[in-house]
Coordinates of C-alpha atoms in Angstrom, one line a residue:
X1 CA 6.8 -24.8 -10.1
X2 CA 9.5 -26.8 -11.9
X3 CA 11.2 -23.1 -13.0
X4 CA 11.6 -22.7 -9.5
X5 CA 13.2 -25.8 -8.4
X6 CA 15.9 -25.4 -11.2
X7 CA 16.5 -22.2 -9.8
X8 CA 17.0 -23.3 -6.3
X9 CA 19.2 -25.6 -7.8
X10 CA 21.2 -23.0 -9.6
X11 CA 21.6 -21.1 -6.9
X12 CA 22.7 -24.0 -4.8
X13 CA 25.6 -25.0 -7.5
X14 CA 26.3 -21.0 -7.2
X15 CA 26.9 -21.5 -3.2
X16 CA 28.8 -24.4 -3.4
X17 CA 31.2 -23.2 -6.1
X18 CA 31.7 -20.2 -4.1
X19 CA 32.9 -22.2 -1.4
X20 CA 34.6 -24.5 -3.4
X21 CA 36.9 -21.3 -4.4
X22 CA 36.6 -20.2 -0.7
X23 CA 38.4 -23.6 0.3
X24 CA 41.0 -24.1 -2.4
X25 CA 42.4 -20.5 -1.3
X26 CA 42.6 -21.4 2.2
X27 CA 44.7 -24.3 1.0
X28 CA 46.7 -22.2 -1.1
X29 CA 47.4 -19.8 1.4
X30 CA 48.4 -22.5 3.8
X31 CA 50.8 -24.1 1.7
X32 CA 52.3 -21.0 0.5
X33 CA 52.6 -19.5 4.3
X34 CA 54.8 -23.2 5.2
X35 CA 56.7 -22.4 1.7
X36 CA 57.5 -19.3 3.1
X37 CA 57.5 -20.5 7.1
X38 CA 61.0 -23.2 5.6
X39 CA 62.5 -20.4 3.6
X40 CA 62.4 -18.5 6.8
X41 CA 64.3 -21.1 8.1
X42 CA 66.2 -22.5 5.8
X43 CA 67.4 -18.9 5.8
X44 CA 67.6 -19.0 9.9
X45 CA 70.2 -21.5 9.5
X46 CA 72.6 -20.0 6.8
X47 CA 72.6 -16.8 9.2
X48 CA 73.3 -18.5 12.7
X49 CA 76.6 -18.8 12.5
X50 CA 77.2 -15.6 11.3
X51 CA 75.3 -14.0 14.0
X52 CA 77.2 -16.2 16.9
X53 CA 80.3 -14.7 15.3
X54 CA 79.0 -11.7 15.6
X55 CA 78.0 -11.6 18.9
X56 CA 81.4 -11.3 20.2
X57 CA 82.3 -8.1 19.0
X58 CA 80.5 -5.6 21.3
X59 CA 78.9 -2.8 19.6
X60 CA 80.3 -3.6 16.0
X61 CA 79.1 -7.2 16.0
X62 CA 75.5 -5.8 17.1
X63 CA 76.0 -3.5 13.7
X64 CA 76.7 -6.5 12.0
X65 CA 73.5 -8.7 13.4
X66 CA 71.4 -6.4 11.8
X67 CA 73.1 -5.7 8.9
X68 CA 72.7 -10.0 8.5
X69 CA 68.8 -9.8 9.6
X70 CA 68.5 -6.9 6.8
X71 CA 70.3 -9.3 4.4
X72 CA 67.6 -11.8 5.6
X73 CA 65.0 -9.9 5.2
X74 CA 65.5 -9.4 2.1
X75 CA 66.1 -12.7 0.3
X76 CA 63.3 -13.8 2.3
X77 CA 61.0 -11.0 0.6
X78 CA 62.3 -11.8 -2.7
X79 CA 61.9 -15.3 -2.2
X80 CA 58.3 -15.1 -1.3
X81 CA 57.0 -12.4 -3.3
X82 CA 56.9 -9.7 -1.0
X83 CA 58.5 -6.2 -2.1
X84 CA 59.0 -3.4 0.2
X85 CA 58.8 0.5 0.1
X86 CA 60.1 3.3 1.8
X87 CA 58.1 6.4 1.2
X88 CA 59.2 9.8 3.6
X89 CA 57.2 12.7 4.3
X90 CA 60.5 14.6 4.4
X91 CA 63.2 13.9 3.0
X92 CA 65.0 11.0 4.9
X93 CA 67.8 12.1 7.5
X94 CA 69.8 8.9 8.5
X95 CA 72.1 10.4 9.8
X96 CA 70.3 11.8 12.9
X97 CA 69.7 9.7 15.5
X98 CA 65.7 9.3 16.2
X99 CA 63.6 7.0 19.1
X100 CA 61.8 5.0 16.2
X101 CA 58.0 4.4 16.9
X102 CA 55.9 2.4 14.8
X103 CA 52.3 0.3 14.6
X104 CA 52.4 -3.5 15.9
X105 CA 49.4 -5.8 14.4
X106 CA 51.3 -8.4 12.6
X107 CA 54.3 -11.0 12.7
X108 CA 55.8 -9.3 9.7
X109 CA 56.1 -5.9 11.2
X110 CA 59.8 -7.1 12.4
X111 CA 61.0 -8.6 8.6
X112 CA 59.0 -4.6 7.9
X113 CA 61.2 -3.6 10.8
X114 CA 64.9 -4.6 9.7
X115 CA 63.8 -3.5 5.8
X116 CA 62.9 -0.4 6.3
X117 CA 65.7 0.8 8.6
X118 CA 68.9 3.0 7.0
X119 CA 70.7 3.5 10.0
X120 CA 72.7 1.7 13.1
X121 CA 69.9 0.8 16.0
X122 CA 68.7 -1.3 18.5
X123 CA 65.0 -2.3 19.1
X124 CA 63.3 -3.2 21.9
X125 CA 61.8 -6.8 22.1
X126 CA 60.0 -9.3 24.1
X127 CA 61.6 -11.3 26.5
X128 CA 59.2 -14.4 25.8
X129 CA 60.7 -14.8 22.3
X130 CA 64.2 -16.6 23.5
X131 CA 62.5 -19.1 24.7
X132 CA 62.1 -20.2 21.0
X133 CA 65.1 -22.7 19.3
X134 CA 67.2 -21.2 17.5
X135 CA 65.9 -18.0 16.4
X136 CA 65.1 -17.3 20.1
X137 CA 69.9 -17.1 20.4
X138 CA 69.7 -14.7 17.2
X139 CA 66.9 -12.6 18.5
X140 CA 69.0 -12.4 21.7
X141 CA 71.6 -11.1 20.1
X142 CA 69.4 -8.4 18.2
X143 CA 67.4 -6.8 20.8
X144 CA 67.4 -4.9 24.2
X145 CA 65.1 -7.4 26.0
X146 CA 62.1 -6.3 28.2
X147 CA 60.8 -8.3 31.1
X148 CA 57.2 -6.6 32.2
X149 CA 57.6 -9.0 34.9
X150 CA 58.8 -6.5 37.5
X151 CA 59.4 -3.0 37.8
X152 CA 63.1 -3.7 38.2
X153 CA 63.5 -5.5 35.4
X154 CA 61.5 -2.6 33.3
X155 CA 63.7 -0.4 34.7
X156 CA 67.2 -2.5 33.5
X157 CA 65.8 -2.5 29.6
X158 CA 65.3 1.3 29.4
X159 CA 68.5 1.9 31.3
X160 CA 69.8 -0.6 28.2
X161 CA 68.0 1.9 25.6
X162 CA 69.3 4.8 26.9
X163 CA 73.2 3.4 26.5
X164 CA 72.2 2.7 23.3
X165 CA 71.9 6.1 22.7
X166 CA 74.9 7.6 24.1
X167 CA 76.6 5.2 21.8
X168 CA 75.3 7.1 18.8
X169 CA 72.3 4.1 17.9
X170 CA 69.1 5.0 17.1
X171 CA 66.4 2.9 19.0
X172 CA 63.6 1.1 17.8
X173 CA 59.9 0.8 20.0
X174 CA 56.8 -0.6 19.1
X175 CA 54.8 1.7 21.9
X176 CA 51.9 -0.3 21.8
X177 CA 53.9 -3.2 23.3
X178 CA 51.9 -5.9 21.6
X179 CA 49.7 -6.2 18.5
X180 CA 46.6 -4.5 18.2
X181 CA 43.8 -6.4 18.1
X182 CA 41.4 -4.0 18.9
X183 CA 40.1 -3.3 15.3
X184 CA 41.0 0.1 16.3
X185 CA 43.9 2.2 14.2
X186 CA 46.3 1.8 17.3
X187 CA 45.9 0.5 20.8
X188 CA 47.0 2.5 24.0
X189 CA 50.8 3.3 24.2
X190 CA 52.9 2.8 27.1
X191 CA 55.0 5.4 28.5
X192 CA 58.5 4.0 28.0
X193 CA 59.7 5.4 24.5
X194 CA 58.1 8.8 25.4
X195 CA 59.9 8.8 29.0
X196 CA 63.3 8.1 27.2
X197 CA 62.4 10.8 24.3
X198 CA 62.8 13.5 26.8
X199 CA 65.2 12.4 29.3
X200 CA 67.6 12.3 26.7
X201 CA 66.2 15.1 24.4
X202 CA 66.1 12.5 21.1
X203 CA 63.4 13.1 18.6
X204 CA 60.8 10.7 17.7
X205 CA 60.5 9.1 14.5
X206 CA 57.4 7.7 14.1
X207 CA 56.8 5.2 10.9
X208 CA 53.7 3.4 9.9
X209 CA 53.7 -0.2 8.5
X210 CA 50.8 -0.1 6.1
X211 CA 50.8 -3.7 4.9
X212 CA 51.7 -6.0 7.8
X213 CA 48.4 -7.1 8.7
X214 CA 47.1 -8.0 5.4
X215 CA 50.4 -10.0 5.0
X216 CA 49.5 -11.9 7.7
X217 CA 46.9 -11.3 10.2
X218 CA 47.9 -12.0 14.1
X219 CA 44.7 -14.6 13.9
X220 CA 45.8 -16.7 10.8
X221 CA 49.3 -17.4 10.9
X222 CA 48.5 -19.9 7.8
X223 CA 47.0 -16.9 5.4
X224 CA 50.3 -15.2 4.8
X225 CA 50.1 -13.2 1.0
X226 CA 52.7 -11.7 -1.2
X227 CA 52.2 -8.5 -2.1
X228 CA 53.4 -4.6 -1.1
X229 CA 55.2 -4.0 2.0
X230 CA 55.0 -0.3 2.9
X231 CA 57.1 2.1 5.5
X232 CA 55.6 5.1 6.0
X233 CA 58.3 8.0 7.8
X234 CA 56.3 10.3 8.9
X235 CA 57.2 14.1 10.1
X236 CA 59.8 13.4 13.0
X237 CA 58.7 14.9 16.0
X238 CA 61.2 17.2 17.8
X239 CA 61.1 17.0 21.7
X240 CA 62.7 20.0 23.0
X241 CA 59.6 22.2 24.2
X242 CA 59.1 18.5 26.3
X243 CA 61.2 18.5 29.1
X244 CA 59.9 16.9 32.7
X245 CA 57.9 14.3 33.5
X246 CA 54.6 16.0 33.5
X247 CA 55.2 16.3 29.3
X248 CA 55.4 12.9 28.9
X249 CA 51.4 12.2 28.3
X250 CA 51.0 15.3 26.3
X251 CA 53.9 13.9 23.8
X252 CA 52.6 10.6 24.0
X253 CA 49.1 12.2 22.8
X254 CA 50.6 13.9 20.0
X255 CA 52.6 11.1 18.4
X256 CA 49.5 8.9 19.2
X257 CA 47.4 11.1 17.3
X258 CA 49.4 11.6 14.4
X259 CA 50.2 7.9 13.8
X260 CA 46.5 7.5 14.4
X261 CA 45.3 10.2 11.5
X262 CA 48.5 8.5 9.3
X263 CA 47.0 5.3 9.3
X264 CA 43.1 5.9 8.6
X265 CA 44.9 8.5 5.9
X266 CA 47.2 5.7 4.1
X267 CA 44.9 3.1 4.4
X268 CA 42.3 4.8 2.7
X269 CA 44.5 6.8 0.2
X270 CA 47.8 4.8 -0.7
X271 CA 51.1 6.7 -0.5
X272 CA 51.9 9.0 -4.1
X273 CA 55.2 10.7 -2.7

């Protein structure tokens, strides 16, 4: 009788150690995620200016936001621990222009975004993310926004992509329009970057971001980890056996699938190339 009550007890100092360690990391994690939350912004602030600049200067001066949100990006990595990969299936071709496609589950897929990218382009984004101070004027600057609101609206922001592309920019869509939450590999794609692919006969380049959510779920923006941060290019897909409207869910299918089989691939067996 009494060995068992010192074993109960045992195993009660057991449980409450373990959550002992289960709290202090949650406090770790939290006050590394605001370290890395004022670095962000601290950051923010040194780049403002030179993206208001910027922002005068037509086509160049977007060239140049991006090259200071790339320059961003990475002192902010370095700063917080966080080192980034490229890995290719092929060898990398920059200098093609592609209609980048790539997973959205986490906050850090855009720092994975404007890391991984070699090559002059413009990416789609949220309209909802002016509205924040600050960031919300660089962002501005950055993207081609899209308004789901209304048709019309819709209709204005791929009009927007598609100039991009006449310009000689590659563009940048995350074809799930908002982060998967589904517990799924990828959620349903919208039509939009498959539409554009073969209207204007540009190859998709589709790209998985292998780290992002376990950087920083969507659910716990106060468990952000350093660690990898890996871009995966896969196979671009060539569009010119697409070419009406009637191909545009059969293309869609194909990338879906591939980016699908990439990610349950990856995820289970890291990257070696």
């Amino acid at each position: 009788m009494l060995q068992s009550k010192k074993n109960i007890t045992k195993k009660s100092g057991a449980i409450s150690q373990h959550q002992y360690q289960l709290y202090m990391k949650k406090i770790l994690l939290a006050i590394y995620s605001v370290y890395a939350l004022i670095v962000f912004i601290i950051l923010m602030f040194f780049a403002f200016p030179f993206v208001a600049i910027a922002s005068f200067f037509g086509k160049e001066g977007g060239d140049g936001v991006y090259t200071i949100a790339k320059l961003w990006g990475i002192i902010w990595y370095v700063l917080i621990g966080i080192h980034h990969k490229n890995y290719y299936e092929l060898t990398s071709t920059q200098k093609r222009q592609y209609i980048f496609v790539a997973n959205h589950s986490s906050y850090m897929d855009i720092p994975a975004l404007v890391r991984c990218m070699q090559q002059p382009y413009r990416v789609l984004g949220k309209y909802e993310m002016v509205k924040i101070p600050v960031f919300g004027f660089i962002y501005k600057c950055a993207v081609i926004l899209v308004d789901r609101s209304s048709a019309e609206k819709r209709a204005k922001s791929f009009q927007e992509l598609k100039h991009a592309l006449t310009q000689g920019l590659s563009i940048f869509i995350f074809p799930e329009g908002t982060f998967n939450e589904t517990g799924k590999p990828l959620k349903e794609f919208y039509d939009g970057a498959f539409r554009i692919a073969i209207e204007t006969q540009t190859p998709i380049q589709p790209i998985i971001f292998l780290d992002t959510i376990k950087r920083l779920p969507p659910e716990h923006l106060l468990q952000l980890t350093p660690g990898k941060s890996r871009a995966i290019f896969l196979e671009p897909i060539e569009v010119s056996n697409y070419t009406t409207t009637n191909d545009i869910n059969i293309l869609k299918k194909i990338v879906y699938q591939k980016m699908e089989a990439a990610i349950v691939q990856y995820r289970t067996h890291p990257p070696m190339f």
